CSV table of C-alpha atoms in Angstrom, one decimal:
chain,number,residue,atom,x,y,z
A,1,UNK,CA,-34.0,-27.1,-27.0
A,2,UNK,CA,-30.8,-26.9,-28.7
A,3,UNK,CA,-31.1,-23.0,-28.5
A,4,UNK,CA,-31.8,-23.0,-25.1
A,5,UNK,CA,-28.7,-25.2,-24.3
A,6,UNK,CA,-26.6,-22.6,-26.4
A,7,UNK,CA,-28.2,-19.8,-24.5
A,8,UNK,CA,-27.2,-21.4,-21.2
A,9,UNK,CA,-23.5,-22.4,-22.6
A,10,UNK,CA,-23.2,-18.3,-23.5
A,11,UNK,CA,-24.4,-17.2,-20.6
A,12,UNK,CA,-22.3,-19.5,-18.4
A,13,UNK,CA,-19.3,-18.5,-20.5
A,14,UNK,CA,-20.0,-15.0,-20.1
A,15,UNK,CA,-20.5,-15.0,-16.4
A,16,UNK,CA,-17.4,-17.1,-15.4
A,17,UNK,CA,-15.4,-14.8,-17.7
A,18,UNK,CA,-16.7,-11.2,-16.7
A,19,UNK,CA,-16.1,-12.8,-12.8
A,20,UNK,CA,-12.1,-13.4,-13.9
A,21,UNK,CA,-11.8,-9.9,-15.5
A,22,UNK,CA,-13.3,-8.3,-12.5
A,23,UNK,CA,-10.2,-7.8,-10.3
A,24,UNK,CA,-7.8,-5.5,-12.8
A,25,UNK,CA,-5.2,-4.0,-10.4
A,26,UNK,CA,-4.3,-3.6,-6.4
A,27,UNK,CA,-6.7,-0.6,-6.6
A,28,UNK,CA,-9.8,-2.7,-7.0
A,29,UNK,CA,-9.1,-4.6,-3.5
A,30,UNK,CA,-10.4,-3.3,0.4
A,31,UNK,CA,-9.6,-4.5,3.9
A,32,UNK,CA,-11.1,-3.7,6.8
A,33,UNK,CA,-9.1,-0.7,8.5
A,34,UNK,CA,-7.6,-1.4,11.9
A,35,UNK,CA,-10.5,0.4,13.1
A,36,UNK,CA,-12.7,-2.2,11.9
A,37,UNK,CA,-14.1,0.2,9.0
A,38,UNK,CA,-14.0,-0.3,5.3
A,39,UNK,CA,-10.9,0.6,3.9
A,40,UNK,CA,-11.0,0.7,0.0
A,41,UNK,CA,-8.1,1.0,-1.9
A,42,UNK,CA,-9.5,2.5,-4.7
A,43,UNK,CA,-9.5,6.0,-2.9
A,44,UNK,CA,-5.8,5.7,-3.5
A,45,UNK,CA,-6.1,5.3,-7.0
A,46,UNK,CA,-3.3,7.2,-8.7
A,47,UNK,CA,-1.2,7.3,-6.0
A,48,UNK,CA,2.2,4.8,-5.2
A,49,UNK,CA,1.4,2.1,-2.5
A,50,UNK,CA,3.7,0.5,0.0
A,51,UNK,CA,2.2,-2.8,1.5
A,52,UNK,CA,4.2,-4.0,4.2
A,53,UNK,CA,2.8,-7.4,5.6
A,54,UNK,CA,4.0,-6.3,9.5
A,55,UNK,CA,4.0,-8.0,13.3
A,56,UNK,CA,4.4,-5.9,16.4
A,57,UNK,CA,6.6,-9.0,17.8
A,58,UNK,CA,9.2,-9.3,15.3
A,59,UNK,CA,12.9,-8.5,15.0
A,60,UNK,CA,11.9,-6.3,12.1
A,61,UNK,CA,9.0,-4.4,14.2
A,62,UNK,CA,11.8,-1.8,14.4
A,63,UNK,CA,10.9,-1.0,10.6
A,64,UNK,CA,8.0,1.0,11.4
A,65,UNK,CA,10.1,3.9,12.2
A,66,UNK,CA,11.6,3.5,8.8
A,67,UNK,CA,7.8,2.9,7.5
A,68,UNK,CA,6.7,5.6,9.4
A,69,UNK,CA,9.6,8.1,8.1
A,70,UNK,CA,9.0,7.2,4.1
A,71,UNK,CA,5.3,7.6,5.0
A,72,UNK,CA,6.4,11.3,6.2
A,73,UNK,CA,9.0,12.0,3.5
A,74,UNK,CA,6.6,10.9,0.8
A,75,UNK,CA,3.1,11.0,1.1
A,76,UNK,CA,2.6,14.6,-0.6
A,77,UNK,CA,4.3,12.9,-4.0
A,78,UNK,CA,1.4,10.4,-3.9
A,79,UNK,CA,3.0,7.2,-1.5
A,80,UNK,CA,1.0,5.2,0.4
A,81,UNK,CA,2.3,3.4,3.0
A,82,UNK,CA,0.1,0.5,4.0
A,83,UNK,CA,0.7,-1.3,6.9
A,84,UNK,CA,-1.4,-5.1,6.7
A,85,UNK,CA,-1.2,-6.8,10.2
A,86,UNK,CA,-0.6,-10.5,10.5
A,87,UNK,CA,-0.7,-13.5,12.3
A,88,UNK,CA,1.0,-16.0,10.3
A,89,UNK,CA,4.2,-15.7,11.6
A,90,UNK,CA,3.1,-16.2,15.2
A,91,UNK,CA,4.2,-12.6,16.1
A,92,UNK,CA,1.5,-10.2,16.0
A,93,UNK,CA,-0.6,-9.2,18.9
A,94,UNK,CA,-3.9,-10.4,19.4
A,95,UNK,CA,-6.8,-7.7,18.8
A,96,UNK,CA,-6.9,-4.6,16.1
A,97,UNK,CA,-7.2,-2.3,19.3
A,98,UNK,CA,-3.7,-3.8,21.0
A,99,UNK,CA,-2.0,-3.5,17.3
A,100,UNK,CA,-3.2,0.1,17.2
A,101,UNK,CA,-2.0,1.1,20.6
A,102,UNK,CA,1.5,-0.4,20.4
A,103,UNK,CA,2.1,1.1,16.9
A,104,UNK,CA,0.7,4.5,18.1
A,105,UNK,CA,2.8,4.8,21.6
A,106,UNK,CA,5.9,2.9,20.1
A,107,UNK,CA,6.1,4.2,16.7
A,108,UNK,CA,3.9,7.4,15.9
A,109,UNK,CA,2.6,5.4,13.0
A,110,UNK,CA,0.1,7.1,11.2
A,111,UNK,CA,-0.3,5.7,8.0
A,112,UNK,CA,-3.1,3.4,7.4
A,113,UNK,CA,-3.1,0.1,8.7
A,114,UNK,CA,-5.6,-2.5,8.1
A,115,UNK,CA,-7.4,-5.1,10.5
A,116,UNK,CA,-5.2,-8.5,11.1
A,117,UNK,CA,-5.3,-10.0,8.2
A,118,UNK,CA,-3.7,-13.7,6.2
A,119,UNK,CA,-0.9,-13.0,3.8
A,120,UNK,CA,-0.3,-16.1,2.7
A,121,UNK,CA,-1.8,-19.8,1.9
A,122,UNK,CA,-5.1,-21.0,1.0
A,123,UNK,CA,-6.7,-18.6,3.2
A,124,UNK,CA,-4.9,-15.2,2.3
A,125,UNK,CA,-6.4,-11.7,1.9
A,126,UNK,CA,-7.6,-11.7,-2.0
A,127,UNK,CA,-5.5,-8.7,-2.2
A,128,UNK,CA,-2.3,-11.5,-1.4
A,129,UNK,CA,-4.0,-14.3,-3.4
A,130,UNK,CA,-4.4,-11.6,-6.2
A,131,UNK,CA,-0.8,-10.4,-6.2
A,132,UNK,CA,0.8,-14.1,-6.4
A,133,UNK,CA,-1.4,-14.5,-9.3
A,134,UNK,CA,-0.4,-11.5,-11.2
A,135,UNK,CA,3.3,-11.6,-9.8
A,136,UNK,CA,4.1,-14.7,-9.0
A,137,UNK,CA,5.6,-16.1,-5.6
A,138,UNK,CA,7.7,-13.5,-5.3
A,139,UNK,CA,4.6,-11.8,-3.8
A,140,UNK,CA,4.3,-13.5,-1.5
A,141,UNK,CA,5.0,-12.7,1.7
A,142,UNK,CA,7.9,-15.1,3.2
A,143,UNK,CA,8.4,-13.5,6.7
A,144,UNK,CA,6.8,-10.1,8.5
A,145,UNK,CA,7.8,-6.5,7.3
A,146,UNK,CA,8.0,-7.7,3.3
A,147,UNK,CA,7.2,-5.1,1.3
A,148,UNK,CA,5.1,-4.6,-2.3
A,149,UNK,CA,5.7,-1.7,-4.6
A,150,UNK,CA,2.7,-0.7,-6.5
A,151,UNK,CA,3.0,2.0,-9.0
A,152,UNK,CA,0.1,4.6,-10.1
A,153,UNK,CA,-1.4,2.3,-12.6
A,154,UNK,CA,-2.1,-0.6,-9.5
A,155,UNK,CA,0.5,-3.1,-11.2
A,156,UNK,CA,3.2,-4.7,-9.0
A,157,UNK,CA,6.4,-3.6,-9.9
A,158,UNK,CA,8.6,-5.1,-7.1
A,159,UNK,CA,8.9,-6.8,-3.8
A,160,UNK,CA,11.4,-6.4,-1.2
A,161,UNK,CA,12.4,-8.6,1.5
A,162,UNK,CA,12.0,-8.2,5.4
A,163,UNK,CA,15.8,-7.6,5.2
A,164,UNK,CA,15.5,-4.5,3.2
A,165,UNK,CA,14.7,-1.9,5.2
A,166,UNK,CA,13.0,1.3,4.5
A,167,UNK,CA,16.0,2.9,4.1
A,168,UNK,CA,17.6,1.2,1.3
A,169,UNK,CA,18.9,2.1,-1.4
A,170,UNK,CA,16.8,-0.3,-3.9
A,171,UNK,CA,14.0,0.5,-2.3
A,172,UNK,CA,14.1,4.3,-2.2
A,173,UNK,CA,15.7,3.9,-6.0
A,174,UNK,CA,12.2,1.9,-7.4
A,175,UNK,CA,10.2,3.7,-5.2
A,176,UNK,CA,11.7,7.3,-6.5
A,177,UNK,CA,11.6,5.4,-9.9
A,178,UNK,CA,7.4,5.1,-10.1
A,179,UNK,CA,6.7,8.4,-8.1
């Protein structure tokens, strides 16, 4: 009896910590792609991403031609600008299909996007919970169009505000910095 208990106790131990080690970096995460189809980040794996919480109904919207631009300028040296949809700002429109259409016809965008998602609180993506776990609160989205810098490894290596815009100097500078 007293083996079995340890058995159990192992097992238990084992389980729980295998569970914790399971998510190792941003590349291990997936949404669901605007288009409602699995979108796994691991196919980016060794490649720069951008995640840019965004809104369609926001006085930053006008960043997705900044977005869109970096997207443009960069992708061949391995960025990847990824564009996460949410509502918990109250400024994002309701379905995928409306999200997709107004970035399309207003902005060109063409850089994945994923389905409307949560980006903060209790009930966040796991990608979000994940990257205030790893890097604190400062990932954590505190208004639409904040940005996450992940570098080729899937580690965090900044975050930017919704004030800094595509364009700026930081950003290009850590972004240059990890391509």
């Amino acid at each position: 009896m007293k083996v079995l208990r340890l058995f159990l106790i192992y097992i238990l131990f084992m389980t729980n910590n295998s569970q914790s080690n399971e998510i190792k970096n941003a590349y291990d995460f997936s949404f669901k792609s605007i288009d409602e189809k699995e979108l796994k980040l691991n196919k980016y794996k060794g490649k720069v991403l951008l995640v840019v919480n965004v809104a369609s109904r926001c006085g930053f919207t006008k960043q997705y031609a900044g977005l869109q631009k970096l997207w443009a300028d960069y992708k061949d040296k391995g960025l990847i600008v990824l564009g996460v949809p949410s509502n918990d700002f109250n400024q994002e429109l309701t379905t995928n299909k409306e999200i997709k259409n107004f970035c399309e016809t207003n902005f060109g965008i063409n850089f994945p996007m994923t389905a409307k998602e949560n980006v903060k609180g209790k009930n966040a993506h796991p990608f979000y919970l994940w990257a205030k776990e790893s890097y604190g609160s400062g990932a954590v989205p505190k208004w639409n169009f904040y940005k996450i810098l992940i570098n080729r490894k899937g580690e965090i290596v900044d975050t930017f505000s919704s004030m800094t815009t595509p364009e700026s100097k930081s950003l290009l500078k850590s972004l240059e910095k990890v391509l």
